[in-house]
Amino acid sequence: MWARPSRHRNARSMKDTITALLETALEALKADGTLPAESHPAIRIDATRDREHGDYATNLAMTLAKSAGMKPRELAERLVAALPESPVLHDIEIAGPGFINFFVDTGSAAEVLMTIIDAGDSYGHSDVGGGSPVQVEFVSANPTGPLHVGHGRGAAIGDTLCRLLEATGHRVTREFYYNDAGAQIDNLTLSVAARVRGIEPSDPSWPADGYRGDYIRDVAESYMRGETVVADDRRVTAKADPDDQQAIREFAVAYLRHEQDLDLRAFGVGFDVYFLESSLYQQGKVEATVERLIEGGHTYEADGALWLRTTDFGDDKDRVMRKREGGYTYFLPDVAYHLDKWQRGFTTVINEQGADHHSTVTRVRAGLQALDAGIPEGYPDYVLHQMVLVTRSGVEVKLSKRAGSYVTLRDLIEEVGRDATRYFLVARPATSQMTFDIDLARSQSNDNPVYYAQYAHARMCSVMARAERDGHPFDAELARASLDRLAEPRERDLITRLQLFPETVARAALAREPHQIAVYLQELAAEFHGCYNAVRVMVDDDALRNARLALGLAVRQVMHNGLGLLGVSAPEEM
RNA sequence: GCGCCCAUAGCUCAACCGGAUAGAGCAACGGCCUUCUAAGCCGUAGGUUGCAGGUUCAAGUCCUGCUGGGCGUACCA
């Protein structure tokens, strides 16, 4: 409802304003010889943590003190003296070891509220990506069973990462890579074929490495009923012939891909490209990669196998490319696949994977370097997430009825809901092992961080509804003229927090750390709830009321945008 | 053995390319609903940021070495 063209996307922020003032001061100090003329210091402005320190602070005097041959506080004095007059600042102080603290005029600080309201859904977006293409590969589960919690974490992190990249001006391709032809699929086929013949996992003749979950029976029954399954990337009708292994294989793969599609759809995650490992073989890309590696001179034969000297590129031991028996190891198609990504024009590629695959990072990168294809050394980027432990009543949950040996993503979505599942899985840094507490995620109470954030949004919607009902609809012009009335410390803190949103989005995208958005939203919600309880919005004073409505609307908008980045809904009432 | 990740309040976790007094929630205790949603707020208590060094004006954050945990260390993926 507030979506409008993003003409305010590049509205000048308070930090930009202060940075410009400091640049002027720096030039003056260079001109009078206080600072060396050739220095080009990076100016860093931080929002302060403590209101005593003003709204913003810079450590510039401390970082320059050495090159200026002065004490930090002394240099700070010079800098402050050289700062041009500005109507947006009502005070500047030097504090502590040499910080320069800026106290911003209330009305000027609050102008960001109107920027937010005008920008609507695009507030927080930027064009720092310049429209450059980025490919994000995530989930990439083989179609051998339902997705598990780990895949869920990958889906939540990967998809949020994509949304962050889109919000910062990148063209994002979401890609899902899987193997429909390897040993795991052989085991799947044998398992379904066994079920088709009525053999159960407890039977001695059950395949040695077969999949034992109940879903195998579902696949077998569907196959024998001659059903048609439609996955996002394939469609197969079962032949219902218990002896046709190839037909069983094709059906089982399609069936389980479809199951995964359902899981992902329920999770709000979709893909642009499904990439088959088998296509690399069919199109000769694996062979071509091998030949290129051999030509590059980084290979040798030993023990009947063909090796790649990955130790030339930082690996701790060389790796087999072609086995003694003739087949290729998994790492070779991985290299061919990433060469293909590069050749498709993706100069930035991010792979989101479980950390249990971290040993592939060095190998894939080494293989790409050995190709001598001009691919940069750190290519591709990796985001590796650590294990997820699921608990209920303080006890680890290991089993699911459908999958048998692990907790499925669908179990979680059905039990705690999509919003809570997504939020929980994305709210922690990927590098940290996390515990998914089912009781907490289910609880419809103040314990639950998801509701805490959503409630802030719903609460403000309720206030707006009240304003309409009372015949006091929001008056943007009156609000704009009354922004200087937002002088309560809590209101000032909220304004500062809101202004931080775009750079938080940009930083989260750049660092590939989607959890930063969740952290931000918790802080924003906390400040909003505190302000709500302390400062009444619906007051009789028209100017004050509308200024506060503007603040509330801006909070609501940022809450909405932030939750959207996480793929979590922003309910209007709860 | 080697490689990667982690270690912050009793518990689950934050901490913005190193910044000022390390922050939330839960659990404990005490308050706030005849006024905009109490899925909320306010207050009290809780810390040698695993240990030992180093770099820096400044270290939870960077470096080195330990300790403890997770993952990996296949001619499996």
XYZ file of C-alpha atoms (C1' of nucleotides) in Angstrom:
651
model
C 0.000 0.000 0.000
C 2.957 2.309 0.422
C 4.820 0.932 -2.556
C 5.941 3.717 -4.778
C 8.785 4.317 -7.173
C 12.024 4.438 -5.317
C 12.839 8.039 -5.890
C 13.998 8.253 -2.285
C 16.238 5.258 -2.656
C 19.276 7.434 -2.732
C 18.031 10.075 -0.371
C 20.967 11.469 1.485
C 21.378 9.895 4.868
C 22.432 11.665 8.006
C 25.695 9.754 7.885
C 26.359 11.066 4.390
C 25.692 14.585 5.579
C 28.092 14.288 8.485
C 30.684 12.580 6.317
C 30.566 15.505 3.906
C 31.118 17.947 6.774
C 34.114 15.959 7.975
C 35.574 15.839 4.485
C 35.425 19.613 4.341
C 37.149 19.823 7.702
C 39.840 17.390 6.583
C 40.556 19.461 3.490
C 40.933 22.543 5.658
C 43.404 20.770 7.946
C 45.371 19.544 4.970
C 45.466 23.054 3.556
C 46.871 24.547 6.748
C 49.411 21.759 7.115
C 47.954 20.124 10.206
C 47.509 16.926 8.225
C 49.709 15.560 5.454
C 48.246 16.554 2.098
C 48.431 13.109 0.602
C 46.396 11.304 3.258
C 42.998 9.940 2.281
C 41.529 8.536 5.451
C 38.348 6.483 5.344
C 35.742 8.343 7.328
C 33.670 6.083 9.474
C 30.526 7.289 11.207
C 28.811 5.043 13.726
C 25.433 5.353 15.337
C 26.146 5.588 19.054
C 25.063 2.958 21.496
C 24.544 5.461 24.262
C 22.415 8.573 23.952
C 24.935 10.383 26.155
C 27.262 10.168 23.193
C 24.856 11.881 20.833
C 23.368 10.313 17.723
C 26.507 9.593 15.731
C 30.203 9.443 16.471
C 33.439 9.170 14.574
C 36.818 7.825 15.627
C 38.541 9.855 12.934
C 40.746 11.850 15.286
C 42.073 8.682 16.873
C 42.916 7.017 13.591
C 44.662 10.137 12.281
C 46.457 11.118 15.462
C 49.635 9.249 14.638
C 50.107 10.617 11.126
C 49.320 14.112 12.372
C 51.746 13.787 15.244
C 49.136 15.055 17.636
C 47.162 13.723 20.553
C 43.754 12.401 19.485
C 41.780 14.911 21.535
C 43.880 17.759 20.293
C 43.294 16.725 16.680
C 39.603 16.331 17.436
C 39.540 19.943 18.598
C 41.062 21.068 15.308
C 38.628 18.974 13.294
C 35.634 20.325 15.141
C 36.877 23.877 14.735
C 37.191 23.289 10.991
C 33.705 21.824 10.580
C 31.341 24.015 8.566
C 28.183 25.234 10.247
C 25.270 22.879 9.667
C 21.618 23.336 10.554
C 21.191 19.614 11.149
C 23.609 19.534 14.071
C 22.789 21.249 17.307
C 25.834 20.140 19.199
C 29.243 18.532 18.721
C 31.288 17.189 21.597
C 34.661 15.604 22.027
C 34.605 12.716 24.441
C 36.563 9.813 25.793
C 39.902 9.118 24.153
C 39.052 11.315 21.165
C 35.622 10.499 19.800
C 33.724 13.284 18.108
C 30.059 13.022 19.006
C 27.343 14.569 16.865
C 24.008 15.606 18.297
C 21.500 15.820 15.489
C 18.611 18.256 15.355
C 15.386 16.334 16.018
C 13.454 17.553 13.007
C 16.338 16.839 10.663
C 16.839 13.354 12.053
C 13.145 12.592 11.717
C 13.012 13.493 8.052
C 14.007 9.902 7.394
C 10.499 8.921 8.483
C 8.969 10.640 5.482
C 11.614 9.084 3.277
C 10.584 5.668 4.565
C 6.869 6.307 4.143
C 7.362 7.595 0.609
C 9.715 4.778 -0.382
C 7.423 2.100 1.017
C 8.425 -1.426 0.109
C 11.593 -0.195 -1.535
C 13.014 1.392 1.629
C 16.190 -0.443 2.474
C 16.862 -1.287 -1.138
C 19.905 0.047 -2.913
C 21.579 -0.309 -6.264
C 25.074 -1.058 -5.007
C 24.920 -4.300 -7.014
C 24.573 -2.298 -10.208
C 22.429 -5.023 -11.775
C 25.302 -7.502 -11.813
C 24.347 -11.175 -12.008
C 24.807 -13.477 -9.028
C 24.090 -17.145 -8.929
C 23.220 -18.755 -5.630
C 23.220 -22.518 -5.418
C 21.489 -23.932 -2.375
C 19.622 -26.918 -0.976
C 20.890 -29.142 -3.842
C 19.514 -32.258 -2.205
C 19.611 -35.503 -4.098
C 16.136 -36.927 -4.718
C 16.486 -39.847 -2.350
C 14.094 -38.740 0.366
C 12.300 -35.885 2.093
C 14.297 -32.772 2.931
C 15.697 -32.710 6.456
C 16.247 -29.874 8.893
C 19.696 -29.220 7.527
C 18.239 -28.670 4.074
C 15.745 -26.367 5.740
C 18.529 -24.299 7.217
C 20.173 -24.155 3.811
C 16.884 -23.163 2.195
C 16.203 -20.407 4.728
C 19.729 -19.016 4.572
C 20.052 -19.370 0.816
C 16.705 -17.841 -0.025
C 17.163 -14.926 2.364
C 20.588 -14.360 0.897
C 18.973 -14.186 -2.537
C 16.410 -11.682 -1.302
C 19.188 -9.581 0.211
C 21.125 -9.638 -3.037
C 18.020 -8.652 -4.985
C 17.397 -5.824 -2.546
C 20.913 -4.548 -3.130
C 20.582 -4.437 -6.884
C 21.801 -7.815 -8.118
C 20.175 -10.053 -10.697
C 19.876 -13.317 -8.827
C 19.588 -16.824 -10.200
C 18.486 -19.455 -7.686
C 19.884 -22.818 -8.654
C 19.334 -26.342 -7.378
C 21.882 -28.996 -8.382
C 21.291 -32.667 -7.980
C 22.437 -36.060 -9.071
C 19.843 -38.328 -10.658
C 22.266 -41.043 -11.702
C 24.771 -41.928 -9.006
C 25.171 -44.678 -6.444
C 22.626 -43.069 -4.132
C 20.000 -43.266 -6.862
C 20.916 -46.909 -7.451
C 20.171 -47.549 -3.794
C 16.922 -45.652 -4.068
C 15.895 -47.709 -7.081
C 16.727 -50.969 -5.328
C 14.785 -49.871 -2.270
C 11.645 -48.946 -4.192
C 11.936 -52.119 -6.283
C 12.100 -54.144 -3.082
C 9.011 -52.414 -1.712
C 7.237 -53.017 -5.005
C 7.805 -56.714 -4.473
C 6.471 -56.437 -0.946
C 9.815 -56.685 0.814
C 10.164 -54.626 4.003
C 13.294 -53.106 5.544
C 13.203 -55.714 8.304
C 13.468 -58.503 5.724
C 16.897 -60.137 5.333
C 16.771 -59.602 1.567
C 16.348 -55.822 1.935
C 19.129 -54.037 -0.060
C 22.227 -53.502 2.051
C 22.423 -49.736 1.622
C 18.708 -49.301 0.977
C 16.608 -46.396 2.217
C 14.388 -47.606 4.994
C 11.921 -44.772 5.521
C 8.172 -45.172 5.148
C 8.209 -42.854 2.154
C 9.788 -45.613 0.074
C 6.562 -47.560 0.428
C 4.606 -44.491 -0.702
C 6.748 -44.284 -3.817
C 6.281 -47.996 -4.535
C 2.506 -47.854 -4.087
C 2.193 -44.802 -6.297
C 4.327 -46.498 -8.921
C 2.175 -49.594 -8.952
C -0.973 -47.490 -9.230
C 0.450 -46.056 -12.443
C 0.263 -42.501 -11.173
C 1.729 -39.453 -12.861
C 3.951 -37.140 -10.860
C 4.821 -33.602 -11.889
C 7.872 -32.033 -10.328
C 9.077 -28.524 -11.081
C 11.596 -29.886 -13.540
C 10.154 -33.178 -14.762
C 7.006 -35.205 -15.290
C 6.814 -38.998 -15.200
C 3.978 -41.509 -15.459
C 4.618 -44.796 -13.662
C 4.722 -47.928 -15.779
C 3.578 -50.056 -12.831
C 5.884 -52.797 -14.077
C 7.606 -54.331 -11.022
C 10.468 -55.661 -13.130
C 11.373 -52.496 -15.027
C 14.233 -51.045 -12.990
C 14.733 -48.119 -15.300
C 11.071 -47.144 -15.050
C 11.196 -47.447 -11.270
C 14.289 -45.273 -11.159
C 12.769 -42.526 -13.257
C 9.535 -42.573 -11.350
C 11.214 -42.591 -7.928
C 13.380 -39.621 -8.820
C 10.436 -37.627 -10.114
C 8.285 -38.608 -7.136
C 10.836 -37.497 -4.586
C 11.705 -34.344 -6.508
C 8.023 -33.518 -6.377
C 7.980 -34.197 -2.656
C 10.867 -31.796 -2.225
C 9.046 -29.228 -4.343
C 6.105 -29.461 -1.975
C 8.385 -29.014 1.031
C 10.082 -26.033 -0.534
C 6.852 -24.451 -1.669
C 5.458 -24.782 1.831
C 8.612 -23.002 2.929
C 8.233 -20.196 0.415
C 11.330 -21.142 -1.551
C 11.529 -21.548 -5.319
C 14.262 -22.035 -7.894
C 14.991 -20.668 -11.349
C 17.209 -23.522 -12.504
C 17.378 -27.214 -11.692
C 20.694 -28.538 -12.835
C 21.331 -32.236 -13.336
C 24.702 -33.748 -12.708
C 23.903 -36.259 -15.453
C 23.620 -33.451 -18.002
C 27.301 -32.732 -17.515
C 28.077 -36.231 -18.747
C 25.517 -36.159 -21.534
C 26.857 -32.931 -22.910
C 30.441 -34.112 -22.714
C 31.370 -31.470 -20.182
C 32.959 -33.915 -17.796
C 35.148 -35.372 -20.538
C 36.042 -31.898 -21.762
C 37.028 -30.926 -18.238
C 39.240 -33.970 -17.856
C 41.001 -33.267 -21.142
C 41.544 -29.677 -20.197
C 43.009 -30.668 -16.843
C 45.348 -33.156 -18.496
C 46.464 -30.518 -20.993
C 47.069 -28.131 -18.124
C 49.714 -30.503 -16.810
C 48.387 -30.858 -13.292
C 47.467 -34.533 -13.582
C 49.292 -37.848 -13.312
C 48.496 -41.547 -13.326
C 49.189 -43.714 -10.320
C 47.820 -47.005 -9.011
C 45.744 -47.284 -12.155
C 43.856 -44.077 -11.385
C 44.079 -40.562 -12.805
C 44.971 -37.949 -10.194
C 44.758 -34.187 -10.042
C 47.641 -32.512 -8.269
C 45.364 -30.377 -6.065
C 48.274 -29.921 -3.674
C 49.546 -27.358 -6.206
C 46.581 -25.242 -5.136
C 46.499 -25.587 -1.393
C 44.913 -29.012 -0.871
C 46.589 -31.239 1.694
C 46.655 -34.279 -0.618
C 46.096 -34.998 -4.284
C 42.692 -36.242 -5.402
C 41.587 -39.022 -7.682
C 39.660 -37.864 -10.744
C 39.129 -41.167 -12.554
C 38.916 -44.321 -10.535
C 40.838 -47.479 -11.303
C 37.536 -48.997 -12.464
C 37.083 -46.173 -14.945
C 34.307 -44.027 -13.439
C 34.853 -40.473 -12.264
C 34.806 -39.374 -8.657
C 32.172 -36.864 -7.613
C 34.635 -34.039 -7.491
C 35.211 -33.990 -11.243
C 31.609 -33.191 -12.227
C 31.723 -30.609 -9.442
C 34.595 -28.898 -11.236
C 32.850 -29.230 -14.616
C 29.707 -27.768 -13.075
C 31.501 -24.730 -11.709
C 33.303 -24.176 -14.963
C 29.865 -24.181 -16.545
C 28.673 -21.561 -14.059
C 31.628 -19.395 -14.964
C 30.992 -19.857 -18.677
C 27.378 -18.863 -18.173
C 28.697 -15.476 -17.132
C 28.351 -15.736 -13.370
C 31.405 -13.943 -12.085
C 29.859 -14.099 -8.626
C 28.666 -17.478 -7.435
C 27.671 -18.347 -3.894
C 27.302 -21.956 -2.804
C 25.239 -22.492 0.309
C 25.959 -25.959 1.714
C 26.135 -27.932 4.888
C 29.513 -27.664 6.604
C 29.856 -31.443 6.368
C 30.802 -30.782 2.737
C 33.481 -28.254 3.543
C 36.235 -30.492 2.217
C 34.889 -29.898 -1.295
C 35.669 -26.182 -1.100
C 39.426 -26.533 -1.519
C 39.030 -29.241 -4.139
C 36.589 -27.407 -6.361
C 38.644 -24.240 -6.190
C 41.820 -26.195 -6.875
C 40.226 -27.888 -9.866
C 39.096 -24.562 -11.276
C 42.574 -23.103 -10.890
C 44.100 -26.128 -12.591
C 41.859 -25.459 -15.606
C 43.738 -22.227 -16.140
C 40.531 -20.613 -17.379
C 41.105 -17.203 -15.861
C 38.823 -17.936 -12.930
C 39.770 -15.965 -9.811
C 41.321 -17.878 -6.917
C 38.519 -17.462 -4.388
C 35.843 -18.615 -6.835
C 33.194 -19.585 -5.902
C 32.092 -18.078 -2.597
C 30.842 -20.488 0.022
C 28.391 -20.105 2.861
C 28.585 -23.215 4.976
C 26.020 -23.798 7.663
C 26.694 -25.928 10.708
C 24.551 -28.737 12.071
C 21.075 -28.237 13.474
C 20.113 -30.077 16.638
C 16.362 -30.387 17.161
C 15.021 -30.623 20.688
C 11.612 -31.156 22.245
C 11.097 -30.966 25.995
C 14.834 -30.499 26.297
C 15.579 -33.829 24.599
C 17.121 -34.316 21.183
C 14.685 -35.395 18.480
C 16.294 -37.731 15.981
C 13.587 -39.661 14.259
C 10.742 -38.880 11.982
C 8.072 -41.338 11.025
C 8.267 -40.654 7.327
C 12.005 -40.501 6.878
C 12.943 -42.921 9.604
C 16.356 -41.636 10.459
C 16.083 -37.862 10.555
C 13.787 -34.919 11.309
C 12.202 -33.658 8.111
C 11.615 -30.084 7.115
C 7.956 -30.851 6.575
C 7.602 -32.186 10.103
C 8.868 -28.872 11.385
C 6.697 -26.739 9.126
C 3.623 -28.743 10.059
C 4.389 -28.592 13.735
C 5.589 -25.036 14.245
C 4.509 -23.253 11.073
C 6.374 -21.753 8.179
C 7.095 -18.366 9.716
C 8.645 -19.685 12.891
C 10.621 -22.361 11.049
C 12.082 -19.906 8.587
C 12.794 -17.346 11.233
C 14.519 -19.749 13.593
C 16.673 -21.308 10.903
C 17.885 -17.994 9.540
C 18.253 -16.073 12.801
C 21.614 -17.578 13.790
C 24.952 -17.123 12.067
C 25.498 -19.979 9.618
C 28.852 -20.686 11.237
C 27.253 -21.561 14.564
C 25.811 -24.898 15.415
C 22.252 -24.282 16.444
C 19.593 -25.889 18.531
C 16.075 -25.755 17.153
C 13.835 -25.766 20.197
C 10.446 -27.005 18.995
C 8.723 -25.972 22.207
C 9.982 -22.423 21.854
C 9.135 -22.190 18.169
C 5.611 -23.441 18.876
C 4.923 -21.238 21.838
C 2.460 -18.484 21.087
C 3.888 -16.317 23.778
C 6.343 -13.602 24.539
C 9.108 -16.217 24.535
C 8.928 -16.476 20.800
C 11.075 -14.033 18.841
C 9.001 -14.500 15.698
C 5.836 -13.285 17.338
C 7.731 -10.548 19.091
C 8.710 -9.059 15.741
C 5.396 -9.746 14.020
C 3.514 -8.304 16.958
C 5.260 -4.986 16.542
C 3.898 -4.848 13.009
C 0.389 -5.916 14.001
C 0.345 -3.484 16.880
C 1.064 -0.532 14.660
C -1.565 -1.697 12.183
C -3.999 -1.657 15.055
C -3.068 1.893 15.974
C -3.622 2.978 12.391
C -7.003 1.298 12.371
C -7.843 3.144 15.556
C -6.792 6.449 14.029
C -9.135 5.846 11.102
C -11.976 4.819 13.364
C -11.568 7.895 15.520
C -11.734 10.135 12.483
C -8.058 11.120 12.744
C -6.480 9.593 9.643
C -2.809 10.125 9.075
C -2.012 13.572 7.676
C 1.358 13.347 5.989
C 1.772 17.076 5.475
C 0.989 17.894 9.071
C 3.365 15.135 10.139
C 6.105 16.477 7.930
C 5.726 19.882 9.477
C 5.763 18.469 13.006
C 8.738 16.123 12.969
C 10.610 18.219 15.493
C 8.058 17.125 18.079
C 9.583 13.640 18.220
C 11.997 14.588 20.951
C 11.471 11.762 23.450
C 14.668 9.738 23.866
C 12.835 6.569 22.858
C 11.545 8.258 19.745
C 15.018 9.467 18.875
C 16.431 5.984 19.346
C 13.797 4.537 17.043
C 14.526 7.126 14.381
C 18.209 6.291 14.477
C 17.440 2.587 14.268
C 15.170 3.078 11.272
C 17.817 5.044 9.460
C 20.220 2.135 9.958
C 18.051 -0.290 7.988
C 19.436 0.274 4.462
C 23.028 -0.110 5.535
C 22.112 -3.163 7.597
C 20.634 -4.745 4.466
C 23.682 -3.813 2.433
C 26.079 -5.152 5.045
C 24.142 -8.392 5.504
C 24.213 -8.954 1.739
C 27.876 -8.133 1.383
C 28.928 -10.276 4.339
C 26.529 -13.044 3.225
C 25.070 -13.009 6.730
C 21.294 -13.059 6.567
C 20.992 -13.469 10.336
C 21.898 -9.802 10.704
C 18.410 -8.933 9.514
C 16.829 -11.023 12.253
C 19.040 -9.361 14.849
C 18.092 -5.943 13.533
C 14.390 -6.743 13.630
C 14.602 -7.901 17.238
C 16.260 -4.654 18.204
C 13.756 -2.590 16.242
C 10.841 -4.491 17.772
C 12.237 -4.052 21.278
C 12.613 -0.310 20.828
C 9.167 -0.049 19.301
C 7.450 -1.978 22.105
C 9.256 0.116 24.685
C 8.284 3.321 22.971
C 4.707 2.156 22.533
C 4.318 1.597 26.241
C 5.948 4.848 27.220
C 4.652 7.257 24.609
C 0.996 7.495 23.640
C 0.336 7.947 19.936
C -3.343 8.918 19.908
C -3.084 12.252 21.674
C -5.338 15.254 21.092
C -2.533 17.472 19.816
C -2.934 17.071 16.038
C 0.653 17.927 15.206
C 2.149 15.637 17.828
C -0.215 12.792 17.000
C 0.624 12.917 13.315
C 4.338 13.087 13.975
C 4.009 9.959 16.110
C 1.859 8.259 13.519
C 4.627 8.922 11.006
C 7.101 7.271 13.353
C 4.802 4.291 13.822
C 4.149 3.987 10.108
C 7.852 4.029 9.407
C 8.429 1.290 11.989
C 5.634 -0.747 10.465
C 7.088 -0.326 7.002
C 10.601 -1.341 8.012
C 9.228 -4.270 9.994
C 7.277 -5.327 6.912
C 10.284 -4.972 4.629
C 12.623 -6.752 7.031
C 10.298 -9.689 7.640
C 9.839 -9.873 3.877
C 13.582 -10.313 3.447
C 13.368 -13.296 5.779
C 10.392 -14.742 3.930
C 8.279 -14.302 7.049
C 4.780 -12.808 6.956
C 3.880 -9.480 8.527
C 0.378 -10.012 9.910
C -1.951 -7.019 10.330
C -3.519 -8.475 13.406
C -2.615 -11.193 15.867
C 47.694 -36.818 13.329
C 45.938 -32.938 9.801
C 42.026 -29.304 8.010
C 37.484 -26.245 8.803
C 33.832 -24.272 12.425
C 32.675 -23.091 17.411
C 33.511 -21.563 22.921
C 30.256 -14.722 25.738
C 25.279 -14.486 32.243
C 22.489 -20.880 35.118
C 20.066 -21.863 29.663
C 19.420 -20.202 24.220
C 22.033 -16.477 21.766
C 23.564 -10.975 20.040
C 27.442 -7.523 19.780
C 27.619 -3.028 12.893
C 35.251 -4.149 7.971
C 38.831 -3.354 16.371
C 35.888 1.577 19.662
C 33.392 4.529 24.991
C 30.014 1.123 30.771
C 29.786 -6.573 26.541
C 23.535 -6.597 25.237
C 18.513 -9.363 24.622
C 15.182 -13.442 25.703
C 14.253 -17.645 29.015
C 14.649 -19.232 34.050
C 14.413 -16.165 39.531
C 12.359 -11.961 42.200
C 9.199 -7.190 42.328
C 5.878 -3.905 39.714
C 2.246 -2.054 35.161
C -4.162 -3.571 31.737
C -11.453 1.797 33.490
C -6.653 5.214 27.906
C -3.870 3.222 21.034
C -3.470 -5.167 21.088
C -0.348 -7.486 28.227
C 1.952 -12.310 21.983
C 3.630 -6.022 25.510
C 6.362 -2.811 29.144
C 9.340 -1.157 33.667
C 12.713 -2.621 37.588
C 16.199 -6.059 40.579
C 19.785 -9.854 40.253
C 23.182 -12.438 37.085
C 30.144 -11.720 33.484
C 37.919 -12.444 34.716
C 33.907 -13.085 26.940
C 37.408 -21.297 27.834
C 43.089 -20.647 29.340
C 47.991 -18.186 28.430
C 50.693 -14.798 25.697
C 51.114 -10.984 21.618
C 49.740 -6.592 18.267
C 47.120 -1.682 19.166
C 45.790 4.758 21.782
C 41.772 0.878 22.128
C 40.692 -6.539 21.705
C 34.755 -10.631 22.850
C 36.474 -9.081 17.825
C 43.136 -9.526 14.897
C 47.836 -13.041 15.632
C 50.373 -17.414 18.217
C 50.057 -21.575 21.503
C 46.990 -24.545 24.585
C 42.080 -26.873 26.474
C 37.194 -28.535 25.264
C 33.177 -29.639 21.585
C 31.221 -30.356 16.354
C 32.266 -31.640 11.292
C 35.538 -33.464 7.750
C 39.869 -36.122 6.574
C 37.256 -42.149 0.372
C 39.302 -44.488 -6.031
C 31.067 -42.174 -1.274
C 28.157 -37.525 -2.413
